[in-house]
Amino acid sequence: MADRKQFSNDMETDPELERLLEQSRQIEVTQEMLIEQRISVAFGNAPADAEDITKESVRHASEQISLRA
């Protein structure tokens, strides 16, 4: 596979980004956080011109759908 130019040279790591990443590793993700993230992703993937799709309508639809493993 060809090397990608953006990864071909050494880059310095942003210390603030490293600090934030380490801080985020300490956060326990709750079921409620996962649900809100799924709703946000679904809403974000809706067509931009779909005026009838709102975050609330996605939330309502997600409550009607049950996914089981």
CSV table of C-alpha atoms in Angstrom, one decimal:
chain,number,residue,atom,x,y,z
A,1,MET,CA,0.0,0.0,0.0
A,2,ALA,CA,1.3,3.4,-0.8
A,3,ASP,CA,2.3,5.6,2.1
A,4,ARG,CA,0.1,8.6,2.6
A,5,LYS,CA,1.9,11.9,2.6
A,6,GLN,CA,0.2,13.1,5.8
A,7,PHE,CA,1.7,10.2,7.7
A,8,SER,CA,5.1,10.1,6.1
A,9,ASN,CA,6.9,12.5,8.4
A,10,ASP,CA,7.2,12.8,12.1
A,11,MET,CA,4.8,15.2,13.8
A,12,GLU,CA,4.8,16.7,17.2
A,13,THR,CA,1.9,15.8,19.4
A,14,ASP,CA,-0.2,18.7,20.7
A,15,PRO,CA,0.2,18.5,24.5
A,16,GLU,CA,-3.3,20.0,25.1
A,17,LEU,CA,-4.8,17.3,22.9
A,18,GLU,CA,-2.8,14.6,24.7
A,19,ARG,CA,-4.1,16.0,28.0
A,20,LEU,CA,-7.7,16.0,26.8
A,21,LEU,CA,-7.4,12.4,25.4
A,22,GLU,CA,-6.1,11.2,28.7
A,23,GLN,CA,-8.8,13.0,30.6
A,24,SER,CA,-11.5,11.4,28.3
A,25,ARG,CA,-10.1,7.9,29.1
A,26,GLN,CA,-11.2,8.4,32.7
A,27,ILE,CA,-14.9,9.1,31.8
A,28,GLU,CA,-17.3,6.2,32.2
A,29,VAL,CA,-19.7,6.1,29.3
A,30,THR,CA,-23.3,5.6,30.5
A,31,GLN,CA,-26.2,4.0,28.6
A,32,GLU,CA,-27.8,7.4,28.4
A,33,MET,CA,-24.7,8.9,26.8
A,34,LEU,CA,-24.7,6.1,24.2
A,35,ILE,CA,-28.3,6.6,23.4
A,36,GLU,CA,-27.9,10.4,22.9
A,37,GLN,CA,-24.8,9.7,20.7
A,38,ARG,CA,-26.8,7.3,18.5
A,39,ILE,CA,-29.6,9.9,18.2
A,40,SER,CA,-27.1,12.6,17.3
A,41,VAL,CA,-25.4,10.4,14.6
A,42,ALA,CA,-28.8,9.4,13.1
A,43,PHE,CA,-29.9,13.1,13.0
A,44,GLY,CA,-26.6,14.1,11.5
A,45,ASN,CA,-26.9,11.6,8.8
A,46,ALA,CA,-30.4,12.7,7.8
A,47,PRO,CA,-30.7,14.5,4.5
A,48,ALA,CA,-30.1,18.2,4.9
A,49,ASP,CA,-33.3,19.1,3.0
A,50,ALA,CA,-35.5,16.8,5.1
A,51,GLU,CA,-37.4,19.5,7.1
A,52,ASP,CA,-39.6,17.0,8.8
A,53,ILE,CA,-36.7,15.2,10.5
A,54,THR,CA,-35.8,16.9,13.8
A,55,LYS,CA,-33.6,15.7,16.6
A,56,GLU,CA,-36.8,15.2,18.6
A,57,SER,CA,-38.4,13.1,15.8
A,58,VAL,CA,-35.2,11.0,15.7
A,59,ARG,CA,-35.4,10.6,19.5
A,60,HIS,CA,-39.1,9.6,19.3
A,61,ALA,CA,-38.3,7.0,16.5
A,62,SER,CA,-35.4,5.6,18.5
A,63,GLU,CA,-37.8,5.0,21.4
A,64,GLN,CA,-40.0,2.9,19.1
A,65,ILE,CA,-37.2,0.8,17.8
A,66,SER,CA,-35.7,-2.0,19.9
A,67,LEU,CA,-32.4,-3.5,18.9
A,68,ARG,CA,-31.5,-6.8,20.6
A,69,ALA,CA,-28.2,-8.6,20.3
